[in-house]
Each structure stands twice: as structure tokens, then as C-alpha cells.
XYZ file of C-alpha atoms in Angstrom:
715
model
C -0.274 -7.853 -1.605
C 0.405 -9.368 -4.995
C 0.233 -6.421 -7.320
C -2.006 -7.292 -10.259
C -0.899 -5.326 -13.308
C -2.989 -4.979 -16.415
C 0.298 -5.039 -18.304
C 3.927 -4.902 -17.328
C 4.322 -2.521 -20.210
C 1.768 -0.095 -18.823
C 4.585 2.110 -17.630
C 5.725 2.454 -21.228
C 2.585 4.468 -21.827
C 3.611 7.012 -19.199
C 5.755 10.008 -20.119
C 9.118 9.987 -18.491
C 10.012 6.339 -18.580
C 11.289 6.515 -22.125
C 13.420 9.432 -21.089
C 14.680 7.480 -18.111
C 15.598 4.596 -20.377
C 17.585 6.848 -22.679
C 19.386 8.736 -19.904
C 23.167 8.721 -20.295
C 24.891 5.908 -18.414
C 26.859 6.666 -15.260
C 30.615 7.053 -15.668
C 32.735 3.937 -15.575
C 33.871 2.894 -12.105
C 37.464 3.615 -11.137
C 39.134 1.075 -8.877
C 40.804 3.923 -6.935
C 37.572 5.871 -6.527
C 35.812 5.222 -3.176
C 32.503 5.704 -4.984
C 33.358 3.091 -7.609
C 31.370 0.383 -5.848
C 28.191 2.443 -5.900
C 28.741 3.225 -9.604
C 28.908 -0.507 -10.306
C 25.636 -1.062 -8.455
C 23.941 1.739 -10.396
C 25.237 0.296 -13.678
C 24.038 -3.212 -12.783
C 20.574 -1.961 -11.915
C 20.393 0.113 -15.091
C 21.329 -3.009 -17.074
C 18.581 -4.916 -15.233
C 16.057 -2.278 -16.317
C 17.336 -2.368 -19.896
C 17.083 -6.174 -19.959
C 13.486 -6.040 -18.744
C 12.626 -3.385 -21.338
C 13.605 -5.713 -24.196
C 10.534 -7.935 -23.665
C 7.631 -5.981 -22.115
C 4.263 -7.769 -22.001
C 2.200 -5.153 -23.824
C -1.457 -6.186 -24.015
C -0.952 -9.271 -21.821
C -2.095 -9.954 -18.269
C 0.535 -10.053 -15.508
C 0.322 -11.098 -11.863
C 3.476 -10.383 -9.852
C 4.930 -11.470 -6.501
C 7.877 -9.585 -5.001
C 10.340 -11.018 -2.483
C 8.587 -9.540 0.564
C 5.254 -10.987 -0.505
C 6.835 -14.390 -1.095
C 8.325 -14.371 2.414
C 5.093 -13.217 4.084
C 2.812 -15.997 2.810
C 2.302 -19.268 4.731
C 5.391 -21.377 4.107
C 7.479 -18.289 3.391
C 10.803 -18.969 1.717
C 10.188 -22.730 1.993
C 6.974 -22.817 -0.055
C 7.447 -24.652 -3.352
C 6.869 -22.965 -6.696
C 3.559 -24.753 -7.229
C 2.236 -23.311 -3.958
C 3.212 -19.805 -5.080
C 1.648 -20.106 -8.543
C -1.673 -21.413 -7.176
C -2.286 -17.923 -5.788
C -2.327 -16.392 -9.285
C -5.676 -15.949 -11.103
C -6.970 -18.923 -13.075
C -4.341 -21.405 -11.839
C -5.751 -24.794 -10.760
C -3.911 -27.484 -8.825
C -3.270 -31.065 -9.805
C -1.232 -33.801 -8.161
C 1.438 -33.120 -5.531
C 5.027 -34.219 -5.926
C 5.320 -33.522 -9.649
C 4.232 -29.894 -9.342
C 1.398 -30.044 -11.892
C -0.702 -26.919 -12.323
C -3.140 -25.818 -15.002
C -3.171 -22.205 -16.197
C -6.473 -21.213 -17.776
C -7.525 -24.888 -18.033
C -4.505 -25.874 -20.137
C -2.505 -29.045 -19.626
C 1.093 -27.918 -19.182
C 2.270 -25.670 -22.054
C 3.962 -23.400 -19.480
C 7.150 -21.529 -20.324
C 9.634 -20.911 -17.506
C 12.083 -18.037 -17.810
C 14.951 -16.853 -15.657
C 15.833 -13.188 -16.156
C 13.940 -13.273 -19.440
C 15.775 -16.344 -20.831
C 13.746 -19.447 -21.685
C 14.917 -22.522 -19.782
C 13.847 -25.798 -21.429
C 11.873 -27.983 -19.042
C 12.500 -31.658 -18.420
C 9.900 -34.333 -19.012
C 6.297 -33.829 -17.962
C 5.904 -34.564 -14.289
C 9.276 -33.138 -13.234
C 7.864 -30.075 -11.563
C 9.947 -26.920 -11.185
C 13.692 -26.861 -11.823
C 14.275 -24.220 -9.139
C 13.004 -23.064 -5.742
C 11.162 -19.736 -5.350
C 13.830 -18.744 -2.806
C 16.160 -17.838 -5.704
C 13.734 -15.162 -6.958
C 13.536 -11.471 -6.187
C 10.175 -11.557 -8.009
C 7.952 -14.009 -9.876
C 5.612 -13.001 -12.690
C 2.788 -15.047 -14.197
C 1.956 -13.697 -17.677
C -1.147 -14.852 -19.558
C -3.441 -13.723 -22.355
C -2.489 -12.427 -25.789
C 1.284 -12.538 -25.508
C 3.623 -10.292 -27.530
C 5.727 -11.842 -30.262
C 8.805 -12.555 -28.105
C 6.925 -15.393 -26.387
C 6.672 -18.564 -28.430
C 6.290 -22.356 -28.303
C 4.925 -22.634 -24.693
C 2.182 -20.045 -24.369
C -0.533 -21.077 -21.849
C 1.378 -19.009 -19.326
C 4.822 -17.499 -18.833
C 6.457 -17.869 -15.414
C 9.345 -15.415 -15.253
C 11.656 -15.490 -12.230
C 14.099 -12.659 -11.682
C 17.057 -13.824 -9.636
C 18.179 -12.240 -6.367
C 21.281 -10.566 -7.757
C 20.603 -6.914 -6.922
C 23.225 -6.638 -4.178
C 27.010 -6.403 -4.197
C 27.168 -6.665 -0.389
C 27.614 -9.885 1.547
C 24.340 -11.298 2.848
C 22.288 -14.473 2.942
C 20.334 -16.745 5.215
C 20.327 -20.296 6.505
C 17.424 -22.186 7.956
C 15.498 -25.386 8.477
C 11.791 -26.122 8.043
C 9.810 -29.263 8.763
C 6.908 -30.983 10.420
C 4.113 -33.312 9.312
C 4.789 -36.347 7.132
C 8.295 -36.499 8.658
C 9.208 -33.477 6.591
C 12.575 -31.762 6.929
C 13.921 -29.060 4.598
C 17.209 -27.280 5.337
C 18.271 -24.538 2.931
C 20.807 -21.781 2.447
C 21.243 -18.705 0.231
C 24.325 -16.526 -0.106
C 25.305 -13.550 -2.228
C 28.271 -11.188 -2.350
C 30.241 -8.945 -4.655
C 33.859 -8.154 -5.351
C 34.390 -5.073 -7.460
C 32.356 -5.500 -10.647
C 31.709 -9.207 -9.957
C 28.827 -10.556 -7.905
C 27.288 -13.962 -7.250
C 24.258 -15.634 -5.713
C 23.993 -19.289 -4.684
C 21.162 -21.316 -3.223
C 20.779 -24.913 -2.073
C 18.061 -26.997 -0.451
C 17.278 -30.558 0.590
C 13.776 -31.951 1.128
C 12.741 -35.231 2.693
C 9.207 -36.327 3.575
C 6.800 -39.249 3.478
C 4.312 -37.802 1.011
C 6.198 -36.954 -2.130
C 3.360 -37.865 -4.514
C -0.361 -37.262 -3.988
C -1.895 -39.908 -1.748
C -4.185 -42.287 -3.726
C -6.249 -42.864 -0.544
C -8.031 -40.441 1.834
C -5.894 -41.630 4.775
C -3.738 -39.123 6.621
C -0.564 -41.129 5.992
C 0.290 -42.463 2.552
C 1.715 -45.968 2.119
C 5.155 -46.154 0.479
C 5.471 -42.457 -0.430
C 8.929 -41.371 0.723
C 10.832 -38.750 -1.278
C 14.234 -37.096 -1.129
C 14.954 -34.067 -3.286
C 18.017 -31.859 -3.796
C 18.149 -28.527 -5.592
C 21.013 -26.154 -6.214
C 21.339 -22.882 -8.108
C 24.171 -20.455 -8.846
C 24.311 -17.071 -10.584
C 27.569 -15.319 -11.495
C 27.769 -11.884 -13.098
C 30.489 -9.427 -14.049
C 29.892 -5.845 -15.182
C 32.419 -5.412 -18.001
C 31.930 -1.679 -18.477
C 29.209 0.933 -18.178
C 27.227 -0.643 -21.047
C 27.760 -4.394 -20.892
C 28.004 -7.423 -18.639
C 28.361 -11.167 -18.852
C 26.465 -13.588 -16.627
C 26.243 -17.328 -16.124
C 23.628 -19.190 -14.162
C 22.507 -22.750 -13.770
C 20.810 -25.242 -11.548
C 20.526 -28.894 -10.671
C 17.650 -30.897 -9.231
C 17.544 -34.542 -8.229
C 14.674 -36.461 -6.699
C 13.725 -39.989 -5.681
C 10.062 -40.871 -5.318
C 8.314 -43.938 -3.999
C 5.026 -44.524 -5.841
C 2.275 -44.727 -3.178
C 0.093 -47.807 -2.796
C -3.593 -48.588 -2.372
C -4.282 -51.486 0.027
C -6.828 -54.207 -0.682
C -6.553 -54.326 -4.475
C -7.408 -57.852 -5.734
C -4.806 -59.622 -7.938
C -5.792 -60.297 -11.559
C -3.018 -62.541 -12.922
C -0.761 -65.450 -11.933
C 3.034 -65.174 -11.971
C 5.051 -68.418 -11.823
C 2.270 -70.103 -9.880
C 1.742 -67.166 -7.505
C -1.648 -65.443 -7.636
C -1.660 -63.577 -4.304
C 0.059 -60.304 -3.429
C -0.554 -57.595 -0.832
C -1.029 -54.399 -2.851
C 0.146 -52.315 0.125
C 3.596 -53.897 -0.255
C 4.230 -52.943 -3.868
C 7.637 -51.341 -4.308
C 7.552 -49.008 -7.327
C 10.008 -46.125 -7.523
C 11.000 -43.266 -9.763
C 14.191 -41.214 -9.962
C 14.503 -38.002 -11.887
C 17.148 -35.375 -12.426
C 17.689 -32.179 -14.382
C 20.616 -29.856 -14.920
C 20.709 -26.629 -16.904
C 23.144 -23.845 -17.625
C 22.811 -20.446 -19.314
C 25.487 -17.945 -20.387
C 24.353 -14.399 -21.240
C 26.016 -11.376 -22.742
C 24.120 -8.097 -22.484
C 24.879 -4.722 -24.014
C 22.926 -1.514 -23.474
C 23.485 1.891 -25.048
C 21.377 5.008 -25.471
C 19.415 3.518 -28.356
C 20.186 -0.208 -28.571
C 19.762 -2.985 -25.996
C 20.430 -6.636 -26.738
C 21.074 -9.920 -24.944
C 22.458 -13.189 -26.319
C 22.016 -16.337 -24.240
C 23.198 -19.837 -25.198
C 21.831 -22.602 -22.950
C 21.982 -26.338 -22.321
C 19.708 -28.700 -20.350
C 19.928 -32.416 -19.527
C 17.086 -34.419 -17.979
C 16.671 -38.061 -17.067
C 13.880 -40.131 -15.496
C 13.706 -43.800 -14.578
C 10.732 -45.793 -13.313
C 11.362 -49.214 -11.754
C 8.452 -51.592 -11.125
C 8.029 -53.883 -8.134
C 11.036 -56.265 -8.192
C 8.931 -59.156 -6.846
C 6.584 -58.968 -9.831
C 3.658 -57.299 -8.094
C 2.824 -55.204 -11.143
C 2.553 -58.352 -13.243
C 0.137 -59.946 -10.759
C -2.102 -56.860 -10.602
C -1.821 -55.466 -14.128
C -0.537 -58.280 -16.327
C 2.596 -56.359 -17.184
C 5.358 -54.134 -15.911
C 8.036 -51.912 -17.411
C 11.455 -50.746 -16.310
C 11.335 -47.444 -18.169
C 14.000 -44.788 -18.593
C 14.085 -41.552 -20.566
C 16.841 -39.052 -21.148
C 16.914 -35.760 -23.002
C 19.673 -33.358 -23.976
C 18.641 -29.927 -25.233
C 20.862 -27.053 -26.277
C 20.382 -23.810 -28.136
C 20.434 -20.032 -27.905
C 18.110 -17.089 -27.502
C 18.795 -13.559 -28.722
C 16.634 -10.482 -28.087
C 17.183 -6.858 -29.060
C 15.427 -3.526 -28.759
C 16.054 -0.328 -30.726
C 14.695 3.026 -29.564
C 13.521 4.876 -32.655
C 12.394 7.872 -30.603
C 10.637 8.788 -27.390
C 7.464 7.071 -28.624
C 8.742 4.304 -30.866
C 10.552 1.038 -30.077
C 11.463 -1.767 -32.432
C 12.192 -5.243 -31.036
C 13.379 -8.462 -32.651
C 14.746 -11.818 -31.622
C 15.702 -15.381 -32.498
C 15.378 -18.713 -30.692
C 16.956 -22.046 -31.641
C 16.844 -25.357 -29.790
C 18.079 -28.820 -30.658
C 16.877 -31.719 -28.498
C 17.564 -35.451 -28.516
C 15.405 -37.785 -26.456
C 16.120 -41.458 -25.804
C 13.650 -43.975 -24.350
C 14.519 -47.493 -23.228
C 12.219 -50.018 -21.617
C 12.334 -53.620 -20.478
C 8.753 -54.843 -20.514
C 7.334 -58.039 -19.069
C 3.916 -59.312 -20.157
C 1.998 -62.603 -20.323
C 0.888 -64.496 -23.424
C -2.885 -64.587 -24.014
C -5.135 -66.927 -25.988
C -7.534 -65.989 -28.783
C -10.154 -64.909 -26.214
C -7.661 -62.602 -24.498
C -7.251 -64.761 -21.374
C -3.871 -65.421 -19.733
C -2.306 -68.425 -21.452
C 0.912 -68.746 -19.430
C 2.148 -67.664 -16.005
C 5.720 -67.246 -17.277
C 6.329 -63.636 -18.373
C 7.601 -62.683 -21.818
C 10.382 -60.077 -21.843
C 10.194 -57.414 -24.563
C 13.053 -54.907 -24.695
C 12.472 -51.702 -26.641
C 14.619 -48.720 -27.384
C 14.028 -45.668 -29.497
C 15.416 -42.182 -29.889
C 14.163 -39.009 -31.461
C 15.788 -35.719 -32.376
C 14.021 -32.446 -32.947
C 14.775 -28.842 -33.816
C 12.781 -25.738 -32.907
C 13.378 -22.350 -34.484
C 11.580 -19.076 -33.853
C 12.035 -15.481 -34.989
C 10.011 -12.378 -34.247
C 9.768 -8.705 -35.114
C 7.527 -6.201 -33.377
C 6.937 -2.485 -33.279
C 5.782 -0.617 -30.167
C 4.271 2.806 -30.798
C 2.833 5.486 -28.491
C 0.533 7.637 -30.628
C -0.555 9.543 -27.494
C 0.467 9.774 -23.861
C -2.399 7.421 -22.931
C -2.189 4.819 -25.694
C 0.438 2.177 -26.462
C 0.125 -0.135 -29.484
C 2.316 -3.161 -30.161
C 2.233 -4.917 -33.555
C 4.293 -8.042 -34.111
C 4.761 -11.140 -36.193
C 6.444 -14.393 -35.269
C 7.663 -17.297 -37.390
C 8.058 -20.717 -35.747
C 9.237 -24.020 -37.154
C 9.397 -27.461 -35.604
C 11.238 -30.378 -37.214
C 10.787 -33.490 -35.050
C 8.123 -36.183 -35.387
C 6.747 -34.169 -38.290
C 7.924 -30.956 -39.921
C 5.601 -28.001 -39.351
C 5.762 -24.222 -39.291
C 3.537 -21.174 -38.845
C 3.576 -17.398 -39.294
C 1.796 -15.857 -36.301
C 0.547 -12.256 -36.067
C 0.371 -10.594 -32.638
C -1.414 -7.418 -31.594
C -1.596 -5.706 -28.209
C -2.877 -2.375 -26.985
C -2.824 -0.605 -23.610
C -5.097 2.416 -23.130
C -5.121 4.607 -20.029
C -8.122 6.954 -20.403
C -7.816 8.148 -16.804
C -5.091 8.140 -14.189
C -6.648 5.221 -12.295
C -8.035 3.201 -15.213
C -6.194 0.955 -17.656
C -7.598 -1.200 -20.464
C -5.626 -3.829 -22.344
C -6.582 -5.990 -25.295
C -4.823 -8.311 -27.663
C -4.883 -11.053 -30.256
C -2.230 -13.728 -30.668
C -1.755 -16.663 -33.001
C 0.179 -19.479 -31.294
C 2.166 -22.482 -32.489
C 3.098 -25.131 -29.891
C 5.267 -28.091 -31.002
C 4.709 -31.369 -29.142
C 7.195 -32.805 -26.678
C 9.216 -35.388 -28.550
C 9.331 -38.082 -25.861
C 7.862 -41.559 -26.334
C 7.068 -41.896 -30.017
C 5.505 -45.252 -29.101
C 3.805 -46.030 -32.420
C 6.935 -47.855 -33.616
C 6.510 -50.560 -30.951
C 2.768 -51.294 -31.022
C 3.137 -54.605 -32.860
C 5.691 -55.923 -30.362
C 2.907 -56.596 -27.837
C 0.497 -58.497 -30.111
C -0.757 -61.688 -28.483
C 0.112 -60.526 -24.964
C -1.510 -58.737 -22.032
C 0.201 -55.581 -23.311
C -1.676 -55.591 -26.617
C -3.718 -52.481 -27.248
C -7.358 -52.757 -28.285
C -6.704 -49.888 -30.689
C -3.958 -50.372 -33.291
C -3.815 -46.766 -34.458
C -1.030 -44.332 -33.531
C -1.058 -41.324 -35.842
C 1.896 -38.951 -35.275
C 1.754 -36.096 -32.788
C 1.095 -32.705 -34.353
C 1.822 -29.154 -33.265
C -0.986 -27.295 -31.541
C -2.277 -24.159 -33.308
C -4.308 -21.488 -31.546
C -6.164 -18.205 -31.938
C -6.177 -16.319 -28.613
C -8.290 -13.244 -27.843
C -7.971 -11.346 -24.548
C -9.493 -8.140 -23.116
C -9.073 -6.769 -19.592
C -9.317 -3.708 -17.356
C -7.745 -2.562 -14.104
C -9.280 0.124 -11.880
C -7.645 1.706 -8.851
C -10.513 2.586 -6.519
C -8.024 4.160 -4.087
C -4.213 4.251 -4.206
C -4.248 1.077 -2.062
C -7.211 -0.790 -3.595
C -7.469 -2.081 -7.167
C -9.908 -4.362 -8.989
C -9.343 -6.207 -12.250
C -11.394 -8.070 -14.833
C -10.046 -10.120 -17.726
C -11.761 -12.262 -20.382
C -10.358 -14.637 -22.987
C -11.434 -16.960 -25.781
C -9.317 -19.620 -27.519
C -9.831 -21.645 -30.692
C -7.431 -24.552 -31.261
C -6.620 -27.309 -33.681
C -4.531 -30.308 -32.593
C -4.882 -29.475 -28.897
C -1.996 -31.125 -27.026
C -2.790 -33.220 -23.964
C -0.930 -35.978 -22.133
C -1.713 -39.427 -20.773
C -0.051 -40.994 -17.723
C 1.874 -44.191 -18.387
C 0.423 -46.484 -15.729
C 1.623 -45.694 -12.204
C 4.641 -43.675 -13.376
C 5.045 -39.927 -13.176
C 6.036 -40.027 -16.866
C 3.484 -38.871 -19.412
C 3.088 -39.156 -23.170
C 1.378 -36.694 -25.535
C -1.639 -36.956 -27.829
C -3.799 -34.503 -29.819
C -7.467 -33.587 -29.927
C -8.423 -32.471 -33.432
C -10.472 -29.434 -32.372
C -10.866 -27.458 -29.150
C -12.308 -24.232 -27.814
C -12.123 -22.613 -24.402
C -13.174 -19.414 -22.682
C -12.811 -17.791 -19.314
C -13.405 -14.764 -17.102
C -11.062 -13.753 -14.259
C -11.727 -11.144 -11.583
C -9.340 -9.942 -8.903
C -9.122 -7.561 -5.962
C -5.928 -6.299 -4.349
C -5.399 -4.112 -1.273
C -2.041 -3.070 0.097
C -1.050 -0.624 2.835
C 1.838 -0.347 5.251
C 0.229 -2.789 7.698
C -2.329 -4.817 5.686
C -2.105 -6.882 2.510
C -5.069 -8.703 0.961
C -5.936 -10.187 -2.429
C -8.696 -12.357 -3.882
C -9.132 -13.943 -7.324
C -11.959 -15.890 -8.907
C -12.029 -17.455 -12.372
C -14.735 -19.156 -14.417
C -13.728 -21.144 -17.478
C -14.207 -24.225 -19.641
C -12.199 -26.173 -22.191
C -13.795 -28.679 -24.573
C -12.283 -30.811 -27.306
C -13.196 -33.581 -29.732
C -11.682 -36.262 -31.966
C -8.411 -37.771 -30.693
C -6.153 -37.730 -33.768
C -2.812 -39.122 -32.511
C -1.536 -41.937 -30.279
C -5.066 -43.380 -30.287
C -3.796 -46.708 -28.886
C -3.773 -45.171 -25.381
C -7.575 -45.138 -25.205
C -10.656 -47.311 -24.906
C -12.336 -47.943 -28.292
C -15.713 -46.830 -26.946
C -14.276 -43.527 -25.679
C -12.534 -42.936 -29.010
C -15.766 -43.530 -30.913
C -17.739 -41.091 -28.745
C -15.061 -38.382 -28.770
C -14.706 -38.628 -32.567
C -18.129 -36.981 -32.995
C -18.767 -35.176 -29.701
C -17.049 -32.427 -27.738
C -16.031 -33.440 -24.206
C -14.451 -31.516 -21.349
C -10.706 -32.081 -21.138
C -9.696 -33.804 -17.895
C -7.915 -30.666 -16.614
C -10.884 -28.343 -17.251
C -12.260 -26.865 -14.020
C -15.285 -24.557 -14.032
C -14.434 -22.431 -10.990
C -10.995 -21.677 -9.571
C -10.262 -19.252 -6.764
C -7.524 -18.031 -4.459
C -7.204 -15.465 -1.697
C -4.736 -14.445 0.951
C -3.506 -11.715 3.201
C -1.029 -10.676 5.865
C -0.644 -8.192 8.703
C 2.748 -6.505 9.160
C 3.028 -5.611 12.842
C 5.991 -4.101 14.668
C 6.311 -5.504 18.198
C 8.919 -5.455 20.946
C 10.940 -8.235 19.297
C 10.885 -7.070 15.689
C 8.164 -7.788 13.113
C 5.203 -10.128 13.630
C 3.446 -11.332 10.454
C 0.264 -13.428 10.696
C -0.903 -14.567 7.251
C -3.312 -16.850 5.455
C -4.074 -18.069 1.963
C -6.631 -20.372 0.406
C -7.379 -22.128 -2.839
C -10.773 -23.182 -4.185
C -11.605 -25.620 -6.955
C -14.981 -26.777 -8.258
C -13.301 -30.080 -9.219
C -11.405 -31.584 -12.139
C -13.156 -33.952 -14.506
C -14.119 -37.609 -14.077
C -16.271 -39.950 -16.138
C -19.999 -39.434 -16.361
C -21.622 -41.455 -13.498
C -23.950 -42.992 -16.115
C -20.904 -44.233 -18.046
C -21.909 -42.493 -21.270
C -19.869 -39.293 -21.580
C -16.074 -39.443 -21.062
C -15.009 -36.695 -18.619
C -18.718 -35.938 -18.185
C -18.605 -35.590 -14.392
C -16.539 -33.724 -11.809
C -15.057 -34.606 -8.456
C -16.427 -32.660 -5.466
C -15.565 -28.975 -4.881
C -13.062 -28.126 -2.160
C -11.499 -25.253 -0.220
C -8.058 -25.565 1.338
C -7.089 -22.911 3.890
C -3.509 -22.412 5.087
C -2.366 -20.103 7.895
C 1.044 -18.867 8.978
C 2.679 -16.863 11.746
C 6.221 -15.552 11.564
C 8.162 -13.569 14.157
C 11.322 -11.748 13.131
C 13.650 -10.998 16.045
C 16.185 -8.201 15.696
C 17.017 -5.917 12.794
C 16.033 -7.093 9.309
C 19.566 -7.656 8.008
C 20.607 -9.931 10.890
C 17.298 -11.232 12.221
C 16.252 -14.619 13.454
C 12.842 -15.587 12.060
C 10.647 -18.217 13.683
C 7.560 -19.364 11.791
C 4.636 -21.719 12.345
C 2.364 -22.849 9.501
C -0.724 -25.037 9.313
C -1.757 -26.354 5.894
C -5.325 -27.494 5.181
C -6.414 -25.932 8.472
C -9.846 -27.609 8.520
C -8.447 -30.998 7.417
C -10.670 -31.062 4.342
C -10.544 -34.511 2.683
C -10.882 -33.979 -1.053
C -10.132 -35.682 -4.349
C -7.992 -34.068 -7.001
C -8.794 -36.975 -9.350
C -10.686 -40.254 -8.947
C -8.684 -42.106 -11.621
C -11.432 -42.147 -14.254
C -11.671 -40.057 -17.385
C -9.675 -39.500 -20.553
C -6.113 -38.520 -19.675
C -6.861 -38.523 -15.934
C -4.258 -41.002 -14.631
C -4.336 -42.422 -11.087
C -6.605 -41.490 -8.117
C -5.125 -38.610 -6.123
C -6.213 -36.819 -2.949
C -5.260 -33.396 -1.717
C -2.953 -33.118 1.325
C -4.410 -33.575 4.820
C -3.831 -31.084 7.640
C -0.146 -30.533 8.371
C 1.845 -28.630 10.997
C 5.206 -27.093 10.151
C 7.771 -25.005 12.007
C 10.840 -23.216 10.720
C 13.790 -21.208 11.978
C 15.891 -18.981 9.726
C 18.893 -16.738 10.409
C 19.740 -13.799 8.168
C 23.325 -12.558 7.954
């Protein structure tokens, strides 16, 4: 169902593809020629193939979803990107609403690409910038990555946009159900001569936008409204070049859910009582991005140049009646904004049928601004509240940073069955501190038999920190108040450095059935992690001095004309010690223990699994597709029950099963599709986090059982 490839570059090891890539281009389209339109389509698709050939993932591990597979799964076109990615091997879930996932037990460090171009993300907690409905395919690339991938390297999520048609088509639909959910959406694409476009828009409203902090079916104060839009424009200039522009916008409002029955801890202007279920905390967040690309492809040279820009903003507003002050002794009206711009350039040169040279550059400039209006109480020498009148502390700070990367790599086929890729990458970050690194990369794909493929690789990684919230400048402003930190140390954030080793194999047992096995080991210094800022969805970074992690992933995939099935299981751990930056976030006792002992990171999960399948049945109305998928987690970390080891325990294991049934009525191009989905079929009540642990944030439960129905019309 979801074809698991040992390497997207495996096909480069097969004779014939190189010849196909160097075939002469079709003749230029003539406006008076009735076949001109088809020539344009052929040229566009050849340029797509040339673009993809610039950055093959030789030696890496790739899991791919095509458009049909995305539509067949429970939720179909209305499933969010997080739900799609959780079906890939080694991907663990975290809180809802903000779209958090962990690839191979990493916190974040995910690079999102559209048509091979890196799109800078917004702040942590923003979730995906786009809907999966814009994609013709989605790839999740992990392991020892080739040299073209830099900065964010835990996993690459590459979406290829639905731009492969010059004919008018699209769809419109609505989807909704439990938690007062409603989600209308529309997609449209068309072409005029050499020009084509694709647009998509969606609106989502429900009453569980952020993970529920209680096990109840209905969350308290958890309404969300979200808008997303995307547009892609492309013009084929001639038989060897085209120019494209694409961009998107997302906007969301989130109520922060409440826990009833929490006892007040402080007094505000004589008031010491407050119903915690009536807190009114909210967050708004928005992102916009735009990319312009120019691509040229000839017999021997392919290149693409892509300038980009991205703006993001988030604002958290506390309870206006002062509830946060009564419960926590402080509140903060916090806003962040970030403007990033830059360019990416990639090129490939064919030196022969068995030799390809690739090179590229990446530059990004980002400016982040943080403003906060904080209210706290004065305390006496013993740390007790000394006044019920809040003190207002206004803070503002900004930070600029530059990232630069360059790579060179050489792909060589010494035999028909062996492909070797050697590369080197140079990265530099100039933000909170100035750092750089020269990183070797090595990947190999060996196909000893027609049905067997091995891949292996080594990669050195350099990951600069996000530049938001350089809070060390303001530590002294809270001395003598309830906002004072017990730890007065805030060393600067450093770039993460990593050695990554990966080996895997894929075996086709039959043409329809394949099995895979992949292993990895990572050694890191200055491991980047993030800590939630109170109840907000905004996070701030810190470093562990040393870290190591390992994992094993196994997968099975079966696909025929009527049946699709896949299953993945992963075992892994990540441990780290010695917090070496932004230490003021943490309890002094935890800092002391972690300084000399390895602990599990809060996002480390021992066992992670996923499975799913679908039947494709032709009936009297059209096509009937029953489907299911499931996710399994052995549990994220929590504090040791004995209170000795930070992150020494785990929350309980869980399995969440989702089922779907869709009925297409009429021919595929003009069909009506009715679907029914049930999420968490067995209504499993499970914790994602219990709120304890280093870096763990607030308590969060998985979603309860939900019923959803959708209707979509293709045209």
C-alpha cells in the first residue's frame, strides 16, 4: 500500500534509467499544432523527472505515499499531515493540535520540502504549513542522508505538488463529525497552453484543537478555527526550462484547554478563589511562505534556483481576569514573530552513463522578535508571596541569524548492481553563537539479486538551534518575584553535531510482497531539545551535552489490484546527559542528577508501530473502499515513580485503531464520494504525557472515539 523503498535512488543502479534521463527532449510545442498541448505535458513531466534526479536519496531510507494511497486511508483527503506521517516507520505521536511527531525518537529537527525546495518552518508547535491534499505524493526520508540535505536532518518530509495535469479538474467537499468538527475544502487545477496552476483551500473548526489534559470525552475550553490556502503556478518556457511560483498561508486560533478542580495558590487583589475550568487562555498563530523557482534541464546539466520567503507569528494571551496569577503566581502576554528569506540552488551534471556530479548552495537570513508583558508577585526572603498587587515587567528582544550551506557529491556506478555516492557538506550558522562544520557523507546501494537491495551510509550532521527566545538576557528582571528562577544559569544555545550510521535491506518475496529491515546508531554532542513555556504552545530550546541513540525498524508491504496492506514496527532509545544551555528552565535537583547521569529524553519511546490496509472493490455504484489503520506506542517518558530518575518512567502503552469506508459513485473523473470514518474505534483512553519529566510540558491525552462523515464531488 505504501511502497517502502530501500532508496529512492535505487533506480539509478538499474541500466536504462540513465539513458532515459539523457534522451533528447521533445520538440518545442507549436501553438498552431494540435499536438502542441501533449508536447507541453511531456516536457513538464520530463522536467519533473529531471528535478527529482537532482537530489536522489542514495543510501537513505524512504517511505512513500502516493495520491491513491492517501485517499484510501481512513480520513482520506481530509486527514491532516500528522495522521499521514504516523503511518511511516519509527514515527511516534505527541500532542494534537500542534502536529508534533517524533521521527526516530528525535524532538523536531524535521525538514519539510515542496518539490525538493526547503520551506522554513514557523515556531515550534505550529504544525504543518500545508494540507496533504496538495500532494501527489509524500516521502519520509531517514537514515544517512546525502549531502544535499542539511540543517534539519532527523527526517525529510518531501511533498510533490499535484501539478501533473494541464486539464481542468478538481474537487469540492465537506467533512465533519465528533467534537463539533466541520472541514470544507476545495482543490482546482487547469492549464492554458504552457501555463498551468493548482490551488487548494480548507477551513477547520472543532472543539478539540489541542490535546485534552483530562481523560473526559469532551475537553473544556478547546475550540479552534484554522484556515489554510495554497497555490502553485507554473509556465513551461521552452523544451528545457520553466518557471514556477508557489506559496501558502495558514492561520489558526486555539483555546488552551482547562483542568477542573485545580486549587488556587496565590491571592490577586484580595481574591484567592478561581474556578480552573473557567480559565480563558488563547493562542493565535499564522504563517505565510512563498517560493519562486527557475529550472533548466539539458542533455547533461540540470539545475534549479529557488529564492523563498517565510513570515510567522504567534501570540499567547493569558486569562484576562488574572486566573493564571492566582494559580501560578504569574502570567505573560507573549508574542513572537519571525521573518526568514533566502535561496536554494541545486545542480546535477551527467559525466557519463555511470557518473553524476551534484552540487548546491543554501542561504537563509532570519530575524526573530519576542515581546512579553509579564505580571508576577513580589516575594519575601523565604520565597512567600509578599503582596497581592502584581508587578508588571515588560520585555522585548530580537535576534538575527544567518545559515549557509554548500555541498558537493559524486555518484558513481562501478557495476550494474552497485551505486556509490560520496559527498561533503559545509554548514555555517551565525546567530546566538557562530559555528560551522565540514560534514562527510557516504551512501551505497547494492542489488546482488533482482529482488534484493542493500543500502548503507554514514553522515555527519550539523543542526543550528532555532533562534527564538534568547531568554538569558532577562533572567535578572524577575529577581525577588514569583517569576524568579531557582537556577541563575543560562549558557547560550549551541548547534547540535551528530554522527549517523545506517544499514538496511529490502527483499521482495513476491512481486506484490516485500519486507524491509533497517538499523541505525547516532552519537551526538549538544543534542537540541525544547521546553514548553507554561501552558502555551510556544517552546524554547536547550542542549544536552552528550547523547546517543539506536534503533531497528522492520516493515512489511503487500499490494495487489484489490488488496493493500502494510505493517511497521520499530524499537529504539535515545539517552542524553548534562544540560549545558538555558539551565534556568529546570529544577536544581534534576540538573544535578542529569549532569552526571544519562537519562531518557522525554520524547524517547521504546516501541512504535503502525499498520493499515484497504480493499478496492468494484460494485454496482462505482468503487467501494473499506480501510483501516492503527498506531501503537509503548509510551513516552515520565518521571521515575520513586522520584529519583528524571524521565525514568513511561506512561502506559496504547493502540489506537481507525476504520474507514468510502463509496465512489460514478466514473472516477466526475464521481461523488461518500465516506464514513471512526477514529479510536475501541475508545481507548490513553495518556500521551502525564506532565512530569524533563521537557515534557503539560498533561495530554489521546483523542477519544470519534465519528466522521464526508461528501466530496470530483469535476
